[in-house]
Coordinates of N, CA and C in Angstrom, one line a residue:
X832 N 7.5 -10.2 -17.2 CA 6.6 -10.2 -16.1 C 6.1 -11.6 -15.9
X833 N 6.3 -12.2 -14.8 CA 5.9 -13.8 -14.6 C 4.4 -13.5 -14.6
X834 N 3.7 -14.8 -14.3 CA 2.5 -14.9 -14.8 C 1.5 -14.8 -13.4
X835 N 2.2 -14.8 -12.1 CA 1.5 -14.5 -10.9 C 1.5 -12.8 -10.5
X836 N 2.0 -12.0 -11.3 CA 1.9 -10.6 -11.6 C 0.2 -10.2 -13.0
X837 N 1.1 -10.9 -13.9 CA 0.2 -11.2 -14.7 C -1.5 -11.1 -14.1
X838 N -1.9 -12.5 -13.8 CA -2.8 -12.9 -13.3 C -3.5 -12.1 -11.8
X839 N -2.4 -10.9 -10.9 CA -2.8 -10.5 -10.4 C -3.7 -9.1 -10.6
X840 N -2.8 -8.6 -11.6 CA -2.9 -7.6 -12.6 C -4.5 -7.7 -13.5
X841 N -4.6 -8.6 -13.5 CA -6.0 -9.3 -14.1 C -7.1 -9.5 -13.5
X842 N -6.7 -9.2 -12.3 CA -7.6 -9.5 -11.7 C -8.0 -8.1 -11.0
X843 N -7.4 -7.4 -11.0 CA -7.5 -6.2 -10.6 C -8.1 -5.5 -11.7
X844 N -8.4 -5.5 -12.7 CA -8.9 -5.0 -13.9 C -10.4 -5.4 -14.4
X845 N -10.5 -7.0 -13.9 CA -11.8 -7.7 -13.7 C -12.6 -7.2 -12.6
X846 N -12.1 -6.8 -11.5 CA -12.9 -6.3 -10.7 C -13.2 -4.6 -10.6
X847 N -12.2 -4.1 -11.5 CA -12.7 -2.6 -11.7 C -13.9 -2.7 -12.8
X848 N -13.4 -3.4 -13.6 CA -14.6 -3.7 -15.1 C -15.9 -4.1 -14.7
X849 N -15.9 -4.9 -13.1 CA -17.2 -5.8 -12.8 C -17.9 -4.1 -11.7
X850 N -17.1 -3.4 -11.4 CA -17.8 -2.5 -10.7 C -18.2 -1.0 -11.8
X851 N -17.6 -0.8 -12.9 CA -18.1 0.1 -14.0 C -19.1 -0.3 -14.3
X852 N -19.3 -1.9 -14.8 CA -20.8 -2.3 -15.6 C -22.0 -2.0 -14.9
X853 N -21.5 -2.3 -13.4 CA -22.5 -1.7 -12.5 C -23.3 -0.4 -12.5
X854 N -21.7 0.3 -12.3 CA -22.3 1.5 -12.5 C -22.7 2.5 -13.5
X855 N -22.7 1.5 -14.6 CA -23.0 2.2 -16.3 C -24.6 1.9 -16.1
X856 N -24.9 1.3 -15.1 CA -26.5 0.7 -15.3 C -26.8 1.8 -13.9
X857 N -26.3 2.6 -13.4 CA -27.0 3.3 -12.6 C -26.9 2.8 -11.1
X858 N -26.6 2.2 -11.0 CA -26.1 1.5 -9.2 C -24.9 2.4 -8.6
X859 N -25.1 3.3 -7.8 CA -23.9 3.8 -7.4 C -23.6 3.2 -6.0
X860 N -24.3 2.2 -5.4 CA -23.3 1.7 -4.7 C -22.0 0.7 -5.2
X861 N -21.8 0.6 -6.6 CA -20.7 0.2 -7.2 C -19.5 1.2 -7.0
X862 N -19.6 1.9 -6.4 CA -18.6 2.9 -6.6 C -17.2 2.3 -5.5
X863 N -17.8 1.3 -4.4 CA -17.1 0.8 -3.7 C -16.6 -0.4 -4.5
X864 N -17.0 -1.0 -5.5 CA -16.6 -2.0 -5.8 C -15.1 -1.4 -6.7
X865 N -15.4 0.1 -7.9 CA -14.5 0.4 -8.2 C -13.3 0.7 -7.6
X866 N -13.8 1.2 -6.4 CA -12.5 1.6 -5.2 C -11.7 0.6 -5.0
X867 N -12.3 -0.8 -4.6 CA -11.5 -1.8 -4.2 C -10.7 -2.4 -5.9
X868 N -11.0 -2.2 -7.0 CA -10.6 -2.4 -8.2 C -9.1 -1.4 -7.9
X869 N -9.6 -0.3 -7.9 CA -8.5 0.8 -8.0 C -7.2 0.9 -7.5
X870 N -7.9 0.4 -5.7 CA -7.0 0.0 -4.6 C -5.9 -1.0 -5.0
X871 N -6.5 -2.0 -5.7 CA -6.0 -3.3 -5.9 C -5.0 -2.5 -6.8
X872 N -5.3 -2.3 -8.1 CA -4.1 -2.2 -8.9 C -3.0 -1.4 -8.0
X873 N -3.2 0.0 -8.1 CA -2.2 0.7 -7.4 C -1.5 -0.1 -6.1
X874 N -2.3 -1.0 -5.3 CA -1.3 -1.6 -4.5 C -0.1 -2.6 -4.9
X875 N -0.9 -3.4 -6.3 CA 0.0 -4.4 -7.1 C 1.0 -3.5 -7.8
X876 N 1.0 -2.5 -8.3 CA 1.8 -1.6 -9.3 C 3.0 -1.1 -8.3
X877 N 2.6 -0.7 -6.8 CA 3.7 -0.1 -5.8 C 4.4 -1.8 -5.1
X878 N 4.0 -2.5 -5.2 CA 4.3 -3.9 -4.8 C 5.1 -4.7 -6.3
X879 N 4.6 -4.4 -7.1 CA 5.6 -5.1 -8.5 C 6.9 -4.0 -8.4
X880 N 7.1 -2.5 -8.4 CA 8.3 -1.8 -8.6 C 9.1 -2.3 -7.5
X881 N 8.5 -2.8 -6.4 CA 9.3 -2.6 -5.0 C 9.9 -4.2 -5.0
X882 N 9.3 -5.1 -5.4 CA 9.8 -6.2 -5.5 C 10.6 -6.5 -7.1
X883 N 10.8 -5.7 -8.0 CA 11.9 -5.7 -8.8 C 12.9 -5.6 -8.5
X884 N 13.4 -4.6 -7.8 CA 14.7 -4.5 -6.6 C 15.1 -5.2 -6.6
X885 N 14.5 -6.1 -5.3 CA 14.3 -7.0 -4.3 C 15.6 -8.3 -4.8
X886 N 16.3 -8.9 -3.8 CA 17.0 -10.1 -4.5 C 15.9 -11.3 -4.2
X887 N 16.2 -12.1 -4.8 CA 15.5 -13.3 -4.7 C 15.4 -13.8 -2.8
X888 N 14.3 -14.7 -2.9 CA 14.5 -15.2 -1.6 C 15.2 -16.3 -1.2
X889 N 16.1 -16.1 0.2 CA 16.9 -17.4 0.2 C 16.2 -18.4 1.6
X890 N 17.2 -19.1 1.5 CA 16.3 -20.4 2.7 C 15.8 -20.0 4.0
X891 N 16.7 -19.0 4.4 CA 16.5 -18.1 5.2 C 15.6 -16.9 5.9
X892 N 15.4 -16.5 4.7 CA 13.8 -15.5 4.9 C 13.1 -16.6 4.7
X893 N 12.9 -17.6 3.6 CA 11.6 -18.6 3.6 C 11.4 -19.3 5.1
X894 N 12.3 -19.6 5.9 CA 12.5 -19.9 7.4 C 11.7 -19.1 8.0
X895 N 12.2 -17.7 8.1 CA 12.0 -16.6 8.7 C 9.8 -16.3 8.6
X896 N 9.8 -16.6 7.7 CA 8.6 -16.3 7.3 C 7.7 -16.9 7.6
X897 N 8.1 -18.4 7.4 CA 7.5 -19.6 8.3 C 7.2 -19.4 9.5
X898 N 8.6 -19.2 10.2 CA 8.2 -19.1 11.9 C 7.4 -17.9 11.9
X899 N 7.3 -16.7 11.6 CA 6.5 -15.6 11.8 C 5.4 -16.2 11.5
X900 N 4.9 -17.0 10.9 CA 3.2 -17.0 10.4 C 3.1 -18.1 11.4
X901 N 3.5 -18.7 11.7 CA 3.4 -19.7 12.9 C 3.2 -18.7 14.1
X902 N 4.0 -18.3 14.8 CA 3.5 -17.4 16.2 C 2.0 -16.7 15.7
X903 N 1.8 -16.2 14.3 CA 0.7 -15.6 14.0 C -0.8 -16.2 13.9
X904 N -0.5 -17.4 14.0 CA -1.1 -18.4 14.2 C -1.5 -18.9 15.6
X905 N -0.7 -19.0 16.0 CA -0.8 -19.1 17.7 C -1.6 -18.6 18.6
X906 N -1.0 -17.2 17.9 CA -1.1 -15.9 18.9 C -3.2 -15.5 18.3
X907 N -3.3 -16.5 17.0 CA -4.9 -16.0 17.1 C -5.6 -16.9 17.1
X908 N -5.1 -18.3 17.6 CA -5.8 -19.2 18.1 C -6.3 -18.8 19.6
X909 N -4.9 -18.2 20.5 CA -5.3 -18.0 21.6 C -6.2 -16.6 22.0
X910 N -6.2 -15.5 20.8 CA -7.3 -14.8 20.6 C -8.8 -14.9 20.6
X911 N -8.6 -15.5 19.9 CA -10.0 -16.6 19.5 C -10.6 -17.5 21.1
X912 N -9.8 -17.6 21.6 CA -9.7 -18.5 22.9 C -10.4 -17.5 24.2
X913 N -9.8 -16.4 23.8 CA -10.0 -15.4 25.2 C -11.3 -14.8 25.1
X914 N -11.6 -14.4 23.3 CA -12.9 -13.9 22.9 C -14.4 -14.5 23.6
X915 N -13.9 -16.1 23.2 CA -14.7 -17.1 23.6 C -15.2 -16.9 25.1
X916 N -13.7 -16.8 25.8 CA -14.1 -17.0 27.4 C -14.7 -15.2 27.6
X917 N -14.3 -14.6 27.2 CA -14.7 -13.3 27.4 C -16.3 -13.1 27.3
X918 N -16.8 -13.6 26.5 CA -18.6 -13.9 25.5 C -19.2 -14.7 27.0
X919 N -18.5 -16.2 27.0 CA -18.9 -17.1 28.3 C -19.3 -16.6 29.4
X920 N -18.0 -15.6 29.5 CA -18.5 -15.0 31.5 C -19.2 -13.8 31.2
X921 N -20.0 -13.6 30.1 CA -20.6 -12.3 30.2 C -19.4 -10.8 30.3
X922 N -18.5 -11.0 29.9 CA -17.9 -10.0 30.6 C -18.0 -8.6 29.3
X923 N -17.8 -9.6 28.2 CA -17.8 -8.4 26.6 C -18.3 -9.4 25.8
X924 N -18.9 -7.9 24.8 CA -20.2 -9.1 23.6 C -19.4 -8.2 22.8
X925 N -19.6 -9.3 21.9 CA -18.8 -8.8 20.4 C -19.8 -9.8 19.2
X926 N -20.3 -8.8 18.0 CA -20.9 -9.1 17.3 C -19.5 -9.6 16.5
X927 N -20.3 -10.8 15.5 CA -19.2 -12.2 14.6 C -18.2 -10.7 13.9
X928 N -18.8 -9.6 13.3 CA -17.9 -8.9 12.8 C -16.8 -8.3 13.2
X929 N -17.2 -8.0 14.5 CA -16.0 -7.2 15.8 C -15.1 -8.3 15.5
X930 N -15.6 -9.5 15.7 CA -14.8 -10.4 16.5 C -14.1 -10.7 15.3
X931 N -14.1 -11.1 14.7 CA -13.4 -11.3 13.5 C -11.9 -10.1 12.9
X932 N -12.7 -9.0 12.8 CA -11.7 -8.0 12.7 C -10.9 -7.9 13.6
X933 N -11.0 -8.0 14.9 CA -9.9 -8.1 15.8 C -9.1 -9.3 15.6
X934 N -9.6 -10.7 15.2 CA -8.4 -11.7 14.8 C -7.3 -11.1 13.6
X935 N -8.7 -11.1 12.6 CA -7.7 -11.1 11.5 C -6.5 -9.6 11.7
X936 N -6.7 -8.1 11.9 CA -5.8 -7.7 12.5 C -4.7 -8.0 13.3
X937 N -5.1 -8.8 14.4 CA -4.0 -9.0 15.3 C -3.4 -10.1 14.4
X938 N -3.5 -11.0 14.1 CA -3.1 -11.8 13.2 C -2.0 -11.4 12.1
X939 N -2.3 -10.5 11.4 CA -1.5 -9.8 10.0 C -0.4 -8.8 11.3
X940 N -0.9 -8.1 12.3 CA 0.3 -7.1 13.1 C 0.9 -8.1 13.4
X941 N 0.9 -9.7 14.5 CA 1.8 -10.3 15.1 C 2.9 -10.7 13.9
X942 N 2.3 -11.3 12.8 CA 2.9 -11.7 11.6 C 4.2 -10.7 11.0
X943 N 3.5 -9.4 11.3 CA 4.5 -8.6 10.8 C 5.7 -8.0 11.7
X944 N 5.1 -8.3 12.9 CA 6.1 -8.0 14.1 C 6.7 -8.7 14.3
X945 N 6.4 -10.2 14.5 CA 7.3 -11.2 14.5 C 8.4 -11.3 13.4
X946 N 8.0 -11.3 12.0 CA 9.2 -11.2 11.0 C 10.0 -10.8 11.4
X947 N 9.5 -8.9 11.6 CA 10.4 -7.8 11.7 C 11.8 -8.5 13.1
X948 N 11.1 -9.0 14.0 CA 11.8 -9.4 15.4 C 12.7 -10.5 14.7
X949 N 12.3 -11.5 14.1 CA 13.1 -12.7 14.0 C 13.8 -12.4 12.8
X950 N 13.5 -11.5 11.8 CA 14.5 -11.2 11.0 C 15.7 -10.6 11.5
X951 N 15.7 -9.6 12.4 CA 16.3 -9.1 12.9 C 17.7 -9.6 14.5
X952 N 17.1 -11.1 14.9 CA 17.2 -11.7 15.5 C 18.4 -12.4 15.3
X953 N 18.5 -13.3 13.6 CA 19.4 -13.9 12.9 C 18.9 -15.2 13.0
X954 N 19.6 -16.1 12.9 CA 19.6 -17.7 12.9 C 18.3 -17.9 14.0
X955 N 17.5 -18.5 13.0 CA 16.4 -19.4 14.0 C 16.2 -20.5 13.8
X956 N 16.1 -21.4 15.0 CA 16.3 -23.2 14.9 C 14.9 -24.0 15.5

């Protein structure tokens, strides 16, 4: 097991451990802290089997991935852009949280759409 499994694995165990002590003292709103502990592992445990498969990555997906996070980037810069003008002309109010959540989603969907599209696409220059 390389050591960025390792280390993620570790971290997922520090933060279940940092939400028990909590709740050994009686705090049950730690209960969320355990959840995201729990989350974490089981997401790393279904993401370590799935990438054991996996062949190694070649120049190609590393390309591929690149350009995807780049349009993903773009695409929430200009999000960000419309939000802005949107707030300006009074037209829609969005508290920093809304707003936020709408980047970062559309940001992680374009990201993944875009892969999906330019992987599927072939050679990109």
């Amino acid at each position: 097991m390389k050591t960025k499994w390792i280390l993620s694995f570790a971290s997922a165990a520090l933060v279940l451990l940092f939400g028990l002590t909590f709740f050994s003292f009686g705090d049950v709103r730690s209960l969320s802290i355990i959840n995201v502990g729990v989350v974490m592992a089981i997401v790393l445990g279904l993401k370590y089997h799935r990438m054991k498969r996996r062949p190694a990555l070649d120049e190609r997906n590393i390309k591929v991935a690149r350009a995807a996070i780049g349009y993903s980037w773009f695409f929430s810069y200009l999000a960000v852009a419309i939000l802005i003008l949107l707030d300006y002309m009074d037209l829609f109010r969005l508290s920093a949280i809304h707003a936020l959540s709408i980047v970062l989603f559309m940001m992680a969907s374009v990201q993944m759409i875009s892969y999906f599209i330019l992987d599927r696409k072939g050679d990109i220059s």
